[in-house]
Amino acid sequence: MTRILVTGSKGTLGRPLVRELKHRGHEVWQLDLQHQADEMYIRADTSSYRQLERVFEQDYDYVYHLAAEFGRINGEEYYDTLWQTNVIGTRNILEWQKKKRFRLIFASSSEIYGDKHAEILSEDIPLYHSIIQQNDYAVTKWVNEIQCMNFEKRFGLEIVRLRFFNAYGPGEHYHHYRSVVCLFCYRALHNLSYTVYKNYHRVFMYIDDFIPTLANVVDNFIPGEVYNIGGNEFRSVEDLSNIILERLGLDGSRVTYMPQDAHNVQNKRPDISKASKAFGHNPGVTLEEGVPRTIEWMRQVYASTVKH
Amino acid sequence: MTRILVTGSKGTLGRPLVRELKHRGHEVWQLDLQHQADEMYIRADTSSYRQLERVFEQDYDYVYHLAAEFGRINGEEYYDTLWQTNVIGTRNILEWQKKKRFRLIFASSSEIYGDKHAEILSEDIPLYHSIIQQNDYAVTKWVNEIQCMNFEKRFGLEIVRLRFFNAYGPGEHYHHYRSVVCLFCYRALHNLSYTVYKNYHRVFMYIDDFIPTLANVVDNFIPGEVYNIGGNEFRSVEDLSNIILERLGLDGSRVTYMPQDAHNVQNKRPDISKASKAFGHNPGVTLEEGVPRTIEWMRQVYASTVKH
């Protein structure tokens, strides 16, 4: 049996990942910030080295390090927490890895590509092109990758880096820093206004296409490698909005259409062939299938407040 | 009269800079971590936004932001303090700049060039070449430059970045994270062993060649610009050691000669023509002149402990 620790286990990706890994027969330990009843859960803040001491009293074969402050605007508004959790926190995990020698799976982000307007983003771009990320969240994720690479080189640590491109679906609870799918669905369901930026494209990936890939990493772990984990569906956010409006029978009068978000990055599209080969990554759920499932999940979770 | 704040004013560079700026007739305010008697000094930790509130109750024309955790090994051993002070601290200063609109002079480092083996390092290299800095200190300084660039672009802030290459001379008190000149002089004077890495070259800059340049920045402040501030003397550390040994009449039996420092960067040489034009930067003091002055200063400061 493989013993696995998942940091950030109560997050949007942590919860389904823990479920999947348990389902596959692994011994799964959890770490997050809240208190929990579960005896295989340890409350700790990764930015506190001391709190991690207890976590690493036992050994793990693999650690999925998902614990992080998430998102561009969240990162700007909570930059102090961002740097503490993402950068001091990840360095703490690396220090423990140096001592305990588990294998580390690090959750990076598509944000590290900054505003690189490559037709298709392949994993080695940042090694050959200088990228100035435009917000602190993106910078922390690239810093984390540098920390990982330096620790691999200096101490022979075994690390795999994964760059996540927007996943969406059931399990993502609303607040205003969440993914665009979560935002639009929630706000449309509640008859709240939202803004659609025109000509703004993203690759969308449904959560059920994502979690099996993530769980597969322990079965084909190649130290030092880095993989894009993204979807196949390259669609405009206007398309997304229209799917939601149609599903809910709304006319879009609560939607504002704008030319472009100055602080955000347009048209990010990953090359996912490396993850396809290594982990059988093969996203197939379309927005037309995934969005209704997300809406139905939200109707249940927010049953007392939804308007449609 | 120009009102200037110097953060890190009690550091090796802060002290002589404050002296020079006062000498030129500026109104100079100081910020550092210790308590001080001086009424134009405010104790504050830049990583604490709240402690900065009092500092910025008054306005400044210019802020020299020198407050930082310093050095490669120090940065590795105190990485938590490093990230808090250098990155959260600098972001705090930028947030205050956004409110108060002073002009900022940011102290960056030659370390941002990583192991780039360009014959001559010109300021625009990191914009065209991907550089993976090999230690957290170097990464924090590059992150700070990215933060500066992003705030310039997003909020129209006026910032000049300066990349310091090793300065040395009187005023640099010994501990084992300090410059190679400080280390060798102190240890030779105390009959302590030290290690010389062969074929390892650096550009050396005497403190008196450095401080006037630094003070000149307020007289020709061009927002958005970045400058290397380094010396002309490209010498091996073995040369440096030999100058010290000769001065002290030592035979070098306490020196260990080694092939190379695995974690350090070889042969960094800046293009300083931009700073020469803008600020009249013209370093002229040779190691043969500067090292004896440094040794004489150390003899006084460490009079009770020196052996030679």
Short mmCIF file of N, CA, C and O in Angstrom, two decimals, chain B residues 18-118:
data_model
loop_
_atom_site.label_atom_id
_atom_site.label_comp_id
_atom_site.label_asym_id
_atom_site.label_seq_id
_atom_site.Cartn_x
_atom_site.Cartn_y
_atom_site.Cartn_z
N VAL B 18 23.28 57.88 4.13
CA VAL B 18 22.64 58.90 4.96
C VAL B 18 23.60 60.07 5.20
O VAL B 18 23.23 61.24 5.05
N ARG B 19 24.85 59.74 5.53
CA ARG B 19 25.87 60.77 5.76
C ARG B 19 26.02 61.66 4.53
O ARG B 19 26.01 62.88 4.61
N GLU B 20 26.16 61.02 3.38
CA GLU B 20 26.38 61.75 2.13
C GLU B 20 25.19 62.64 1.78
O GLU B 20 25.35 63.80 1.41
N LEU B 21 23.98 62.09 1.92
CA LEU B 21 22.78 62.87 1.57
C LEU B 21 22.61 64.08 2.50
O LEU B 21 22.25 65.17 2.06
N LYS B 22 22.90 63.87 3.79
CA LYS B 22 22.85 64.98 4.75
C LYS B 22 23.89 66.04 4.39
O LYS B 22 23.60 67.24 4.40
N HIS B 23 25.08 65.58 4.09
CA HIS B 23 26.18 66.46 3.71
C HIS B 23 25.80 67.34 2.52
O HIS B 23 26.23 68.49 2.40
N ARG B 24 24.96 66.78 1.64
CA ARG B 24 24.54 67.54 0.46
C ARG B 24 23.36 68.47 0.75
O ARG B 24 22.83 69.11 -0.17
N GLY B 25 22.91 68.47 1.99
CA GLY B 25 21.88 69.42 2.37
C GLY B 25 20.45 68.90 2.29
O GLY B 25 19.50 69.66 2.47
N HIS B 26 20.28 67.61 2.04
CA HIS B 26 18.93 67.05 2.02
C HIS B 26 18.41 66.83 3.44
O HIS B 26 19.19 66.68 4.38
N GLU B 27 17.08 66.80 3.57
CA GLU B 27 16.46 66.41 4.85
C GLU B 27 16.31 64.89 4.83
O GLU B 27 15.50 64.35 4.06
N VAL B 28 17.05 64.21 5.66
CA VAL B 28 17.13 62.75 5.56
C VAL B 28 16.47 62.08 6.76
O VAL B 28 16.85 62.34 7.92
N TRP B 29 15.51 61.24 6.47
CA TRP B 29 14.85 60.43 7.49
C TRP B 29 15.32 58.99 7.37
O TRP B 29 15.65 58.52 6.30
N GLN B 30 15.34 58.30 8.53
CA GLN B 30 15.88 56.96 8.54
C GLN B 30 14.86 55.94 9.05
O GLN B 30 14.02 56.28 9.88
N LEU B 31 14.99 54.71 8.56
CA LEU B 31 14.16 53.60 9.03
C LEU B 31 15.05 52.36 9.15
O LEU B 31 15.79 52.03 8.22
N ASP B 32 14.97 51.71 10.29
CA ASP B 32 15.65 50.42 10.44
C ASP B 32 15.02 49.67 11.62
O ASP B 32 14.03 50.13 12.19
N LEU B 33 15.56 48.51 11.95
CA LEU B 33 14.90 47.60 12.91
C LEU B 33 15.18 47.92 14.38
O LEU B 33 14.41 47.54 15.25
N GLN B 34 16.31 48.57 14.65
CA GLN B 34 16.69 48.82 16.04
C GLN B 34 16.06 50.12 16.58
O GLN B 34 15.65 50.98 15.82
N HIS B 35 16.07 50.25 17.88
CA HIS B 35 15.77 51.55 18.49
C HIS B 35 16.98 52.46 18.35
O HIS B 35 18.12 51.99 18.42
N GLN B 36 16.74 53.74 18.15
CA GLN B 36 17.83 54.71 18.03
C GLN B 36 17.40 56.01 18.72
O GLN B 36 16.19 56.30 18.79
N ALA B 37 18.37 56.79 19.13
CA ALA B 37 18.08 58.07 19.80
C ALA B 37 17.60 59.14 18.82
O ALA B 37 16.75 59.97 19.14
N ASP B 38 18.13 59.10 17.62
CA ASP B 38 17.90 60.12 16.59
C ASP B 38 16.42 60.41 16.36
O ASP B 38 15.63 59.49 16.15
N GLU B 39 16.02 61.68 16.38
CA GLU B 39 14.61 62.04 16.22
C GLU B 39 14.14 61.96 14.77
O GLU B 39 12.95 62.04 14.50
N MET B 40 15.07 61.85 13.84
CA MET B 40 14.68 61.69 12.43
C MET B 40 14.85 60.24 12.01
O MET B 40 15.09 59.93 10.83
N TYR B 41 14.74 59.36 12.98
CA TYR B 41 14.83 57.91 12.75
C TYR B 41 13.54 57.28 13.26
O TYR B 41 13.05 57.62 14.34
N ILE B 42 12.97 56.37 12.46
CA ILE B 42 11.78 55.64 12.89
C ILE B 42 12.08 54.15 12.87
O ILE B 42 12.55 53.62 11.86
N ARG B 43 11.82 53.51 13.98
CA ARG B 43 11.99 52.05 14.02
C ARG B 43 10.78 51.40 13.37
O ARG B 43 9.63 51.65 13.76
N ALA B 44 11.02 50.54 12.38
CA ALA B 44 9.91 49.79 11.77
C ALA B 44 10.46 48.60 11.01
O ALA B 44 11.58 48.62 10.50
N ASP B 45 9.65 47.56 10.96
CA ASP B 45 9.94 46.39 10.15
C ASP B 45 9.13 46.55 8.87
O ASP B 45 7.90 46.61 8.92
N THR B 46 9.80 46.60 7.72
CA THR B 46 9.08 46.86 6.47
C THR B 46 8.07 45.74 6.14
O THR B 46 7.14 45.96 5.38
N SER B 47 8.27 44.56 6.72
CA SER B 47 7.31 43.48 6.45
C SER B 47 6.01 43.67 7.23
O SER B 47 5.05 42.95 7.01
N SER B 48 5.98 44.64 8.13
CA SER B 48 4.75 44.96 8.86
C SER B 48 4.12 46.22 8.28
O SER B 48 4.60 47.35 8.51
N TYR B 49 3.05 46.05 7.56
CA TYR B 49 2.34 47.18 6.96
C TYR B 49 1.95 48.20 8.01
O TYR B 49 2.08 49.41 7.82
N ARG B 50 1.51 47.69 9.16
CA ARG B 50 1.05 48.58 10.22
C ARG B 50 2.17 49.48 10.74
O ARG B 50 1.98 50.67 10.96
N GLN B 51 3.35 48.90 10.92
CA GLN B 51 4.46 49.71 11.43
C GLN B 51 4.88 50.79 10.44
O GLN B 51 5.45 51.81 10.83
N LEU B 52 4.59 50.58 9.16
CA LEU B 52 4.95 51.59 8.15
C LEU B 52 3.98 52.77 8.15
O LEU B 52 4.29 53.83 7.63
N GLU B 53 2.80 52.55 8.72
CA GLU B 53 1.79 53.59 8.72
C GLU B 53 2.33 54.90 9.30
O GLU B 53 2.16 55.98 8.74
N ARG B 54 3.02 54.79 10.40
CA ARG B 54 3.56 55.96 11.09
C ARG B 54 4.66 56.62 10.26
O ARG B 54 4.79 57.85 10.23
N VAL B 55 5.43 55.78 9.56
CA VAL B 55 6.54 56.28 8.73
C VAL B 55 5.99 57.21 7.63
O VAL B 55 6.59 58.22 7.31
N PHE B 56 4.83 56.83 7.09
CA PHE B 56 4.29 57.57 5.95
C PHE B 56 3.19 58.56 6.34
O PHE B 56 2.40 58.99 5.50
N GLU B 57 3.16 58.92 7.62
CA GLU B 57 2.28 60.02 8.02
C GLU B 57 2.76 61.32 7.40
O GLU B 57 1.97 62.22 7.12
N GLN B 58 4.06 61.43 7.18
CA GLN B 58 4.58 62.60 6.47
C GLN B 58 4.95 62.21 5.03
O GLN B 58 5.02 61.04 4.70
N ASP B 59 5.18 63.20 4.20
CA ASP B 59 5.52 62.96 2.79
C ASP B 59 7.03 62.94 2.58
O ASP B 59 7.78 63.57 3.32
N TYR B 60 7.45 62.21 1.56
CA TYR B 60 8.85 62.22 1.14
C TYR B 60 8.90 62.47 -0.35
O TYR B 60 8.00 62.08 -1.09
N ASP B 61 9.97 63.11 -0.79
CA ASP B 61 10.19 63.27 -2.23
C ASP B 61 10.76 61.97 -2.81
O ASP B 61 10.36 61.52 -3.87
N TYR B 62 11.73 61.41 -2.08
CA TYR B 62 12.39 60.18 -2.52
C TYR B 62 12.49 59.18 -1.38
O TYR B 62 12.69 59.57 -0.22
N VAL B 63 12.36 57.90 -1.72
CA VAL B 63 12.65 56.83 -0.76
C VAL B 63 13.70 55.90 -1.35
O VAL B 63 13.50 55.36 -2.45
N TYR B 64 14.82 55.78 -0.65
CA TYR B 64 15.81 54.76 -0.99
C TYR B 64 15.41 53.50 -0.21
O TYR B 64 15.49 53.49 1.03
N HIS B 65 15.01 52.46 -0.91
CA HIS B 65 14.59 51.24 -0.21
C HIS B 65 15.74 50.22 -0.20
O HIS B 65 15.89 49.41 -1.11
N LEU B 66 16.55 50.30 0.86
CA LEU B 66 17.70 49.41 1.03
C LEU B 66 17.41 48.28 2.02
O LEU B 66 18.17 47.31 2.10
N ALA B 67 16.35 48.41 2.82
CA ALA B 67 16.08 47.42 3.87
C ALA B 67 15.84 46.05 3.26
O ALA B 67 14.90 45.87 2.48
N ALA B 68 16.69 45.09 3.59
CA ALA B 68 16.55 43.75 3.03
C ALA B 68 17.42 42.76 3.78
O ALA B 68 18.45 43.13 4.35
N GLU B 69 16.99 41.52 3.77
CA GLU B 69 17.88 40.43 4.16
C GLU B 69 18.90 40.29 3.05
O GLU B 69 18.56 40.31 1.87
N PHE B 70 20.13 40.10 3.44
CA PHE B 70 21.26 40.24 2.53
C PHE B 70 22.02 38.93 2.40
O PHE B 70 22.33 38.28 3.40
N GLY B 71 22.33 38.54 1.18
CA GLY B 71 23.31 37.48 0.95
C GLY B 71 22.72 36.10 0.73
O GLY B 71 21.66 35.75 1.23
N ARG B 72 23.48 35.34 -0.03
CA ARG B 72 23.07 34.04 -0.49
C ARG B 72 22.89 33.04 0.64
O ARG B 72 21.81 32.45 0.81
N ILE B 73 23.91 32.85 1.45
CA ILE B 73 23.83 31.83 2.51
C ILE B 73 22.88 32.27 3.61
O ILE B 73 22.06 31.49 4.10
N ASN B 74 22.95 33.55 3.96
CA ASN B 74 21.98 34.10 4.91
C ASN B 74 20.56 33.83 4.44
O ASN B 74 19.70 33.41 5.21
N GLY B 75 20.31 34.04 3.16
CA GLY B 75 18.98 33.83 2.59
C GLY B 75 18.53 32.38 2.67
O GLY B 75 17.34 32.10 2.86
N GLU B 76 19.46 31.46 2.53
CA GLU B 76 19.11 30.04 2.65
C GLU B 76 18.80 29.66 4.10
O GLU B 76 17.87 28.92 4.39
N GLU B 77 19.60 30.19 5.01
CA GLU B 77 19.44 29.80 6.42
C GLU B 77 18.29 30.53 7.11
O GLU B 77 17.73 30.04 8.08
N TYR B 78 17.94 31.71 6.58
CA TYR B 78 16.84 32.49 7.16
C TYR B 78 15.78 32.78 6.09
O TYR B 78 15.33 33.91 5.94
N TYR B 79 15.39 31.74 5.36
CA TYR B 79 14.52 31.97 4.20
C TYR B 79 13.17 32.54 4.59
O TYR B 79 12.57 33.29 3.82
N ASP B 80 12.68 32.21 5.77
CA ASP B 80 11.38 32.76 6.17
C ASP B 80 11.46 34.27 6.36
O ASP B 80 10.65 35.03 5.82
N THR B 81 12.49 34.72 7.08
CA THR B 81 12.71 36.15 7.25
C THR B 81 13.00 36.81 5.90
O THR B 81 12.54 37.92 5.63
N LEU B 82 13.77 36.13 5.08
CA LEU B 82 14.10 36.64 3.73
C LEU B 82 12.85 37.00 2.94
O LEU B 82 12.72 38.12 2.42
N TRP B 83 11.92 36.05 2.83
CA TRP B 83 10.72 36.30 2.02
C TRP B 83 9.83 37.36 2.64
O TRP B 83 9.23 38.18 1.95
N GLN B 84 9.72 37.33 3.97
CA GLN B 84 8.90 38.34 4.64
C GLN B 84 9.47 39.74 4.41
O GLN B 84 8.75 40.66 4.01
N THR B 85 10.76 39.90 4.68
CA THR B 85 11.36 41.24 4.60
C THR B 85 11.49 41.70 3.15
O THR B 85 11.07 42.80 2.80
N ASN B 86 12.07 40.86 2.32
CA ASN B 86 12.38 41.33 0.96
C ASN B 86 11.14 41.44 0.09
O ASN B 86 10.99 42.42 -0.64
N VAL B 87 10.24 40.48 0.17
CA VAL B 87 9.14 40.47 -0.80
C VAL B 87 7.85 41.08 -0.23
O VAL B 87 7.26 41.96 -0.84
N ILE B 88 7.43 40.63 0.96
CA ILE B 88 6.27 41.29 1.57
C ILE B 88 6.65 42.72 1.93
O ILE B 88 5.88 43.66 1.71
N GLY B 89 7.87 42.91 2.43
CA GLY B 89 8.35 44.25 2.79
C GLY B 89 8.35 45.21 1.61
O GLY B 89 7.85 46.34 1.71
N THR B 90 8.89 44.77 0.48
CA THR B 90 8.93 45.65 -0.69
C THR B 90 7.54 45.92 -1.24
O THR B 90 7.21 47.04 -1.64
N ARG B 91 6.70 44.88 -1.20
CA ARG B 91 5.32 45.10 -1.64
C ARG B 91 4.62 46.12 -0.74
O ARG B 91 3.87 46.98 -1.22
N ASN B 92 4.89 46.05 0.56
CA ASN B 92 4.33 47.06 1.47
C ASN B 92 4.79 48.47 1.09
O ASN B 92 3.99 49.42 1.06
N ILE B 93 6.07 48.62 0.78
CA ILE B 93 6.60 49.92 0.37
C ILE B 93 5.89 50.40 -0.91
O ILE B 93 5.52 51.56 -1.04
N LEU B 94 5.69 49.46 -1.84
CA LEU B 94 5.00 49.82 -3.09
C LEU B 94 3.55 50.25 -2.83
O LEU B 94 3.04 51.17 -3.48
N GLU B 95 2.90 49.57 -1.89
CA GLU B 95 1.52 49.96 -1.54
C GLU B 95 1.50 51.38 -0.98
O GLU B 95 0.61 52.18 -1.28
N TRP B 96 2.49 51.69 -0.17
CA TRP B 96 2.56 53.05 0.38
C TRP B 96 2.91 54.06 -0.70
O TRP B 96 2.43 55.19 -0.70
N GLN B 97 3.75 53.63 -1.64
CA GLN B 97 4.09 54.52 -2.75
C GLN B 97 2.86 54.84 -3.58
O GLN B 97 2.66 55.96 -4.04
N LYS B 98 2.01 53.81 -3.77
CA LYS B 98 0.76 54.00 -4.52
C LYS B 98 -0.09 55.10 -3.86
O LYS B 98 -0.73 55.89 -4.54
N LYS B 99 -0.09 55.11 -2.54
CA LYS B 99 -0.88 56.12 -1.82
C LYS B 99 -0.21 57.49 -1.78
O LYS B 99 -0.87 58.51 -1.90
N LYS B 100 1.12 57.46 -1.57
CA LYS B 100 1.80 58.72 -1.24
C LYS B 100 2.58 59.31 -2.41
O LYS B 100 3.00 60.46 -2.36
N ARG B 101 2.82 58.50 -3.45
CA ARG B 101 3.40 58.99 -4.70
C ARG B 101 4.80 59.60 -4.57
O ARG B 101 5.15 60.53 -5.31
N PHE B 102 5.59 59.10 -3.61
CA PHE B 102 7.01 59.48 -3.61
C PHE B 102 7.72 58.79 -4.77
O PHE B 102 7.15 57.89 -5.42
N ARG B 103 8.95 59.18 -5.05
CA ARG B 103 9.77 58.49 -6.04
C ARG B 103 10.63 57.45 -5.32
O ARG B 103 11.24 57.76 -4.29
N LEU B 104 10.67 56.25 -5.89
CA LEU B 104 11.32 55.13 -5.20
C LEU B 104 12.61 54.73 -5.90
O LEU B 104 12.65 54.58 -7.12
N ILE B 105 13.67 54.57 -5.10
CA ILE B 105 14.93 54.03 -5.60
C ILE B 105 15.12 52.67 -4.96
O ILE B 105 15.29 52.56 -3.74
N PHE B 106 15.03 51.62 -5.78
CA PHE B 106 15.05 50.27 -5.24
C PHE B 106 16.42 49.62 -5.40
O PHE B 106 16.98 49.59 -6.50
N ALA B 107 16.92 49.05 -4.30
CA ALA B 107 18.23 48.41 -4.29
C ALA B 107 18.11 46.95 -4.69
O ALA B 107 17.75 46.09 -3.88
N SER B 108 18.42 46.65 -5.95
CA SER B 108 18.45 45.27 -6.41
C SER B 108 19.90 44.77 -6.35
O SER B 108 20.76 45.41 -5.72
N SER B 109 20.14 43.65 -6.97
CA SER B 109 21.44 43.00 -6.79
C SER B 109 21.93 42.35 -8.08
O SER B 109 21.12 41.89 -8.91
N SER B 110 23.23 42.25 -8.22
CA SER B 110 23.84 41.50 -9.33
C SER B 110 23.37 40.05 -9.34
O SER B 110 23.44 39.38 -10.37
N GLU B 111 22.90 39.57 -8.19
CA GLU B 111 22.46 38.18 -8.08
C GLU B 111 21.31 37.85 -9.03
O GLU B 111 21.08 36.69 -9.36
N ILE B 112 20.57 38.87 -9.47
CA ILE B 112 19.43 38.59 -10.36
C ILE B 112 19.89 38.00 -11.69
O ILE B 112 19.11 37.39 -12.39
N TYR B 113 21.19 38.20 -12.03
CA TYR B 113 21.68 37.65 -13.29
C TYR B 113 21.95 36.14 -13.22
O TYR B 113 22.29 35.53 -14.24
N GLY B 114 21.81 35.57 -12.02
CA GLY B 114 21.98 34.13 -11.88
C GLY B 114 23.35 33.68 -12.38
O GLY B 114 24.35 34.35 -12.13
N ASP B 115 23.39 32.57 -13.10
CA ASP B 115 24.67 32.06 -13.60
C ASP B 115 24.86 32.39 -15.07
O ASP B 115 25.53 31.67 -15.80
N LYS B 116 24.27 33.49 -15.50
CA LYS B 116 24.38 33.91 -16.89
C LYS B 116 25.84 34.23 -17.19
O LYS B 116 26.43 35.11 -16.59
N HIS B 117 26.44 33.49 -18.11
CA HIS B 117 27.87 33.66 -18.37
C HIS B 117 28.13 34.61 -19.54
O HIS B 117 28.97 34.33 -20.38
N ALA B 118 27.38 35.68 -19.58
CA ALA B 118 27.65 36.68 -20.61
C ALA B 118 29.02 37.29 -20.33
O ALA B 118 29.43 37.42 -19.18
#
